Amino acid sequence: MNKTININLASTFFHIDESAYNLLQSYLNKLEKAFKNSQGKEEILRDIEVRIAELFQERKKHPDYVINEKDINEVIDILGQAEDFEVEESQETSKGQTHTASKKLFRDPDDRYTGGVASGLGYYFGIDTIWIRILWLIFGFFSLGTITFIYIILWILIPEAVTTNDKLRMKGEPVNIATIEKKIKEEFDEVSSKIKDIDYQEVKSSLKKNPRFSSDF
Amino acid sequence: MKIENTTAQMRKGILEFCILSLISGRDLYTSEILEALKNRKMLVVEGTIYPLLTRLKNASLLQYRWEESTSGPPRKYYSITAEGEAFLGELQTVWKELNQAVKMIISKN
């Protein structure tokens, strides 16, 4: 048993079965996403609806004809998948979408001895972290503990760069799809190399524990 | 550099030229434009034409009117504006020059 729905497409009535209706609905949603950055999006979508109505009309052999899934798939083949339009539209819209975020002070969780304050300051002032660490040590030596207090205050006050967005802003890199992708890839590589290291070490230690196996190699 | 981007840009520019030429002959409604382009294999999927038509219309190169149809939904008839004719004239000149130049260059290699 299949439910039939009446729809009004570009002021034309059609009977359509439920599964075909769902398919059409999801296709229209995808189109809306594909054109979301295009100028005149509303008009484009309305024109496409008119065309779909025309194509339905060609398939409607008698007044009681019920549009089915096969009809919808044919229509989608003629009009094209939503992904086909995205390629063409994306080049224009991707330009000028980059908003260069101002640099912000963060603590860097990826490069730290204690709280990552030094590396965060390094990024912020554009100097190598090693100089800030040397300064910590020199001041730490002369100020007898005051610097530790300052460090703890900074540690509390400066937020940690948790998200990719934070890390890009910490380094003063523009936040856009390309840089985020690059950053995520970097992090992935880092994690995967860590995993490799761990495996290697575990294997080594287990070999040491079981000299019986190691002799087999 | 992606080949898709280059060919997409090329096709898009040429398509705009073809659409203007077609409508310059006589007023056409969307499905007639689609048919003419598909017969000549200028268009793979129909959907790509709608953003182009909307853009040409927004640039005041084309205008449209709705006409009732006895056999289906109302039809959007496009006609070319004076601005569109002038634009088409320029495109024709550029096309001839380009065509000549490309022919010369690729025949030498």
Coordinates of C-alpha atoms in Angstrom, one line a residue:
Chain A
M1 CA 0.0 0.0 0.0
N2 CA 1.3 3.4 -0.9
K3 CA -0.1 6.8 0.0
T4 CA -0.7 9.3 -2.7
I5 CA -0.1 13.0 -2.2
N6 CA -1.5 15.9 -4.1
I7 CA 1.1 18.6 -4.8
N8 CA 1.0 22.0 -6.5
L9 CA 4.1 22.7 -8.5
A10 CA 4.3 26.0 -10.4
S11 CA 0.5 26.3 -10.1
T12 CA 0.0 22.9 -11.7
F13 CA -1.5 19.9 -9.8
F14 CA 0.0 16.5 -9.7
H15 CA -0.7 13.2 -7.9
I16 CA 2.5 11.8 -6.6
D17 CA 3.2 8.7 -4.4
E18 CA 4.8 9.0 -1.0
S19 CA 8.3 7.6 -1.8
A20 CA 8.5 9.8 -4.9
Y21 CA 7.4 12.8 -2.9
N22 CA 10.2 12.2 -0.3
L23 CA 12.7 11.8 -3.1
L24 CA 11.6 15.0 -4.8
Q25 CA 11.6 16.8 -1.4
S26 CA 15.2 15.8 -0.7
Y27 CA 16.3 16.7 -4.2
L28 CA 14.8 20.2 -3.8
N29 CA 16.5 20.6 -0.4
K30 CA 19.9 19.7 -1.9
L31 CA 19.3 22.2 -4.7
E32 CA 18.6 24.9 -2.1
K33 CA 21.9 24.1 -0.4
A34 CA 23.8 24.1 -3.7
F35 CA 22.5 27.5 -4.7
K36 CA 22.6 29.0 -1.2
N37 CA 25.4 31.4 -2.1
S38 CA 24.2 32.3 -5.6
Q39 CA 22.7 35.6 -6.4
G40 CA 19.0 35.3 -7.2
K41 CA 18.7 31.9 -5.4
E42 CA 14.9 32.2 -5.0
E43 CA 14.4 32.8 -8.7
I44 CA 16.7 30.0 -9.8
L45 CA 14.8 27.6 -7.5
R46 CA 11.5 28.8 -8.8
D47 CA 12.6 28.4 -12.4
I48 CA 13.7 24.8 -11.7
E49 CA 10.4 24.1 -10.1
V50 CA 8.6 25.3 -13.2
R51 CA 10.9 23.0 -15.3
I52 CA 10.1 20.0 -13.0
A53 CA 6.4 20.7 -13.5
E54 CA 6.9 20.8 -17.3
L55 CA 8.7 17.5 -17.2
F56 CA 6.0 15.9 -15.0
Q57 CA 3.4 17.2 -17.5
E58 CA 5.2 15.3 -20.3
R59 CA 5.0 12.1 -18.2
K60 CA 1.4 12.5 -17.2
K61 CA -0.3 10.3 -19.7
H62 CA -3.8 10.7 -18.2
P63 CA -5.4 13.0 -15.6
D64 CA -5.2 10.5 -12.8
Y65 CA -1.6 9.6 -13.4
V66 CA 0.5 9.2 -10.3
I67 CA 4.1 10.3 -10.5
N68 CA 6.4 7.6 -9.2
E69 CA 10.0 7.2 -8.1
K70 CA 11.1 6.3 -11.6
D71 CA 9.7 9.5 -13.0
I72 CA 11.6 11.5 -10.3
N73 CA 14.9 9.8 -11.1
E74 CA 14.4 10.5 -14.8
V75 CA 13.8 14.2 -14.0
I76 CA 16.8 14.4 -11.7
D77 CA 19.0 12.9 -14.5
I78 CA 17.8 15.6 -16.9
L79 CA 18.3 18.4 -14.5
G80 CA 21.5 17.1 -12.9
Q81 CA 22.6 16.3 -9.4
A82 CA 22.9 19.1 -6.9
E83 CA 26.7 18.4 -6.8
D84 CA 27.0 19.2 -10.5
F85 CA 26.0 22.8 -9.8
E86 CA 28.1 23.3 -6.7
V87 CA 31.3 22.9 -8.7
E88 CA 30.4 25.7 -11.0
E89 CA 29.0 28.0 -8.4
S90 CA 31.7 27.5 -5.8
Q91 CA 34.5 29.2 -7.6
E92 CA 32.8 32.6 -7.6
T93 CA 31.6 32.5 -4.1
S94 CA 34.8 31.1 -2.5
K95 CA 36.6 34.3 -3.4
G96 CA 36.5 37.1 -0.8
Q97 CA 34.9 34.8 1.8
T98 CA 38.1 34.8 3.8
H99 CA 37.9 37.1 6.8
T100 CA 41.3 37.7 8.2
A101 CA 40.8 37.4 11.9
S102 CA 42.9 39.6 14.1
K103 CA 45.6 37.8 16.1
K104 CA 44.5 36.8 19.5
L105 CA 46.5 35.6 22.5
F106 CA 46.1 31.9 23.3
R107 CA 48.1 29.2 25.1
D108 CA 49.4 26.6 22.7
P109 CA 48.5 23.1 24.0
D110 CA 50.7 21.5 21.2
D111 CA 54.0 23.1 22.2
R112 CA 54.4 23.4 26.0
Y113 CA 56.5 22.6 29.0
T114 CA 53.9 23.7 31.6
G115 CA 50.9 25.7 30.4
G116 CA 51.9 26.7 26.8
V117 CA 52.1 30.4 27.8
A118 CA 55.5 30.9 26.3
S119 CA 54.6 29.5 22.9
G120 CA 51.3 31.5 22.9
L121 CA 53.3 34.7 23.6
G122 CA 55.8 33.8 20.9
Y123 CA 53.0 33.5 18.3
Y124 CA 51.4 36.7 19.5
F125 CA 54.6 38.8 19.3
G126 CA 56.0 36.9 16.3
I127 CA 59.2 35.8 18.0
D128 CA 60.7 32.3 18.5
T129 CA 59.4 30.6 21.7
I130 CA 62.9 29.8 22.8
W131 CA 63.7 33.5 23.5
I132 CA 60.6 33.8 25.7
R133 CA 61.7 30.6 27.6
I134 CA 65.2 32.0 28.1
L135 CA 63.7 35.2 29.4
W136 CA 61.5 33.2 31.8
L137 CA 64.7 31.5 33.1
I138 CA 66.7 34.7 33.5
F139 CA 63.9 36.6 35.2
G140 CA 63.1 33.5 37.3
F141 CA 66.6 33.4 38.5
F142 CA 66.7 37.1 39.5
S143 CA 63.1 37.6 40.7
L144 CA 63.2 34.6 43.1
G145 CA 59.7 33.2 42.5
T146 CA 57.8 36.4 41.5
I147 CA 57.9 35.2 37.9
T148 CA 56.3 31.9 38.8
F149 CA 53.4 33.9 40.3
I150 CA 53.1 35.9 37.1
Y151 CA 53.3 32.7 35.0
I152 CA 50.4 31.2 37.0
I153 CA 48.3 34.4 36.6
L154 CA 49.0 34.3 32.8
W155 CA 48.2 30.6 32.7
I156 CA 44.8 31.4 34.3
L157 CA 44.0 34.5 32.3
I158 CA 45.0 33.3 28.8
P159 CA 42.6 30.9 27.3
E160 CA 43.9 27.7 25.7
A161 CA 43.6 27.3 22.0
V162 CA 41.2 24.4 21.8
T163 CA 39.5 24.6 18.4
T164 CA 41.2 24.8 15.0
N165 CA 39.7 28.3 14.7
D166 CA 41.5 29.3 17.9
K167 CA 44.8 27.9 16.7
L168 CA 44.6 29.7 13.4
R169 CA 43.8 33.0 15.2
M170 CA 46.6 32.4 17.6
K171 CA 49.0 32.2 14.7
G172 CA 47.3 35.1 12.9
E173 CA 46.4 33.0 9.9
P174 CA 43.2 33.8 8.0
V175 CA 40.3 31.5 8.9
N176 CA 38.9 29.9 5.8
I177 CA 38.2 26.5 4.5
A178 CA 41.7 26.0 3.1
T179 CA 43.6 26.9 6.2
I180 CA 41.3 24.9 8.4
E181 CA 41.7 21.9 6.2
K182 CA 45.5 22.3 6.3
K183 CA 45.4 22.6 10.1
I184 CA 43.3 19.5 10.5
K185 CA 45.6 17.6 8.2
E186 CA 48.6 18.6 10.2
E187 CA 46.9 17.5 13.4
F188 CA 45.9 14.2 11.9
D189 CA 49.5 13.6 10.7
E190 CA 50.7 14.4 14.2
V191 CA 48.3 12.0 15.8
S192 CA 49.0 9.2 13.4
S193 CA 52.7 9.6 13.9
K194 CA 52.2 9.5 17.6
I195 CA 50.2 6.3 17.3
K196 CA 53.0 4.8 15.2
D197 CA 55.5 5.7 17.9
I198 CA 53.4 4.1 20.6
D199 CA 53.0 0.9 18.7
Y200 CA 56.7 0.7 18.1
Q201 CA 57.5 1.3 21.7
E202 CA 55.0 -1.2 22.9
V203 CA 56.3 -3.8 20.5
K204 CA 59.8 -3.2 21.7
S205 CA 58.9 -3.4 25.4
S206 CA 56.8 -6.5 24.9
L207 CA 59.7 -8.1 23.1
K208 CA 62.0 -7.2 26.0
K209 CA 59.5 -8.8 28.5
N210 CA 59.2 -11.9 26.4
P211 CA 62.7 -12.8 25.3
R212 CA 61.3 -16.1 24.1
F213 CA 59.5 -14.3 21.2
S214 CA 62.3 -11.9 20.5
S215 CA 64.6 -14.8 19.8
D216 CA 62.2 -15.8 17.1
F217 CA 62.7 -12.6 15.1
Chain B
M1 CA 45.2 23.7 -10.9
K2 CA 42.0 21.7 -11.6
I3 CA 40.9 21.0 -15.1
E4 CA 37.3 21.0 -14.0
N5 CA 37.6 24.7 -13.0
T6 CA 39.1 25.7 -16.3
T7 CA 36.6 23.9 -18.5
A8 CA 33.7 25.0 -16.3
Q9 CA 34.8 28.6 -16.7
M10 CA 35.2 28.2 -20.5
R11 CA 31.9 26.5 -20.9
K12 CA 30.2 29.0 -18.8
G13 CA 31.5 32.0 -20.9
I14 CA 30.6 30.3 -24.1
L15 CA 27.2 29.2 -22.9
E16 CA 26.4 32.8 -22.1
F17 CA 27.4 33.8 -25.6
C18 CA 25.2 31.1 -27.1
I19 CA 22.2 31.9 -24.9
L20 CA 22.4 35.6 -26.0
S21 CA 22.7 34.6 -29.7
L22 CA 19.7 32.3 -29.5
I23 CA 17.5 34.8 -27.9
S24 CA 18.7 37.6 -30.2
G25 CA 17.0 35.7 -33.1
R26 CA 13.6 35.6 -31.4
D27 CA 12.0 35.4 -28.0
L28 CA 12.3 32.0 -26.5
Y29 CA 11.0 30.3 -23.4
T30 CA 13.3 28.3 -21.1
S31 CA 12.5 24.9 -22.5
E32 CA 13.2 26.1 -26.1
I33 CA 16.6 27.4 -25.0
L34 CA 17.3 24.1 -23.3
E35 CA 16.4 22.1 -26.3
A36 CA 18.5 24.2 -28.7
L37 CA 21.5 23.9 -26.5
K38 CA 21.0 20.2 -25.8
N39 CA 20.6 19.4 -29.5
R40 CA 24.0 20.9 -30.1
K41 CA 25.5 19.1 -27.0
M42 CA 26.3 22.4 -25.4
L43 CA 24.6 21.4 -22.2
V44 CA 25.0 18.1 -20.2
V45 CA 22.5 18.8 -17.4
E46 CA 19.7 21.3 -17.6
G47 CA 20.2 22.7 -14.1
T48 CA 23.3 24.7 -15.0
I49 CA 21.4 27.0 -17.2
Y50 CA 19.2 28.6 -14.5
P51 CA 21.9 30.5 -12.6
L52 CA 23.2 31.8 -16.0
L53 CA 19.8 33.0 -17.1
T54 CA 19.2 34.7 -13.8
R55 CA 22.6 36.4 -14.0
L56 CA 22.1 37.6 -17.5
K57 CA 18.7 39.0 -16.5
N58 CA 20.2 40.7 -13.4
A59 CA 22.8 42.3 -15.6
S60 CA 19.9 43.7 -17.7
L61 CA 21.1 41.9 -20.8
L62 CA 17.9 39.9 -20.8
Q63 CA 14.3 40.5 -19.7
Y64 CA 11.4 38.1 -19.4
R65 CA 7.6 37.9 -19.3
W66 CA 5.3 35.1 -18.2
E67 CA 2.9 33.6 -20.7
E68 CA 0.1 31.1 -19.9
S69 CA 0.4 27.8 -21.5
T70 CA -2.5 25.5 -22.4
S71 CA -0.5 22.3 -21.9
G72 CA 1.3 22.9 -18.6
P73 CA 2.8 25.5 -16.2
P74 CA 3.2 29.2 -17.3
R75 CA 6.2 29.8 -19.6
K76 CA 9.0 32.3 -19.0
Y77 CA 9.7 34.0 -22.2
Y78 CA 13.1 35.7 -22.5
S79 CA 13.9 38.6 -24.8
I80 CA 17.2 40.5 -25.3
T81 CA 17.5 44.1 -24.3
A82 CA 19.3 46.9 -26.2
E83 CA 22.2 46.5 -23.7
G84 CA 22.2 42.8 -24.4
E85 CA 22.4 43.3 -28.1
A86 CA 25.4 45.6 -27.6
F87 CA 27.0 43.1 -25.3
L88 CA 26.4 40.3 -27.8
G89 CA 28.1 42.4 -30.6
E90 CA 31.2 42.7 -28.5
L91 CA 31.2 39.0 -27.7
Q92 CA 31.0 38.2 -31.4
T93 CA 34.0 40.3 -32.1
V94 CA 36.0 38.8 -29.3
W95 CA 34.9 35.3 -30.3
K96 CA 36.1 35.7 -33.9
E97 CA 39.5 37.0 -32.7
L98 CA 39.9 34.2 -30.2
N99 CA 38.8 31.6 -32.6
Q100 CA 41.3 32.8 -35.2
A101 CA 44.1 33.0 -32.6
V102 CA 43.4 29.6 -31.1
K103 CA 43.3 27.9 -34.5
M104 CA 46.6 29.4 -35.5
I105 CA 48.3 28.5 -32.2
I106 CA 47.1 24.9 -32.0
S107 CA 47.8 24.2 -35.7
K108 CA 51.4 25.1 -35.2
N109 CA 52.0 22.6 -32.4

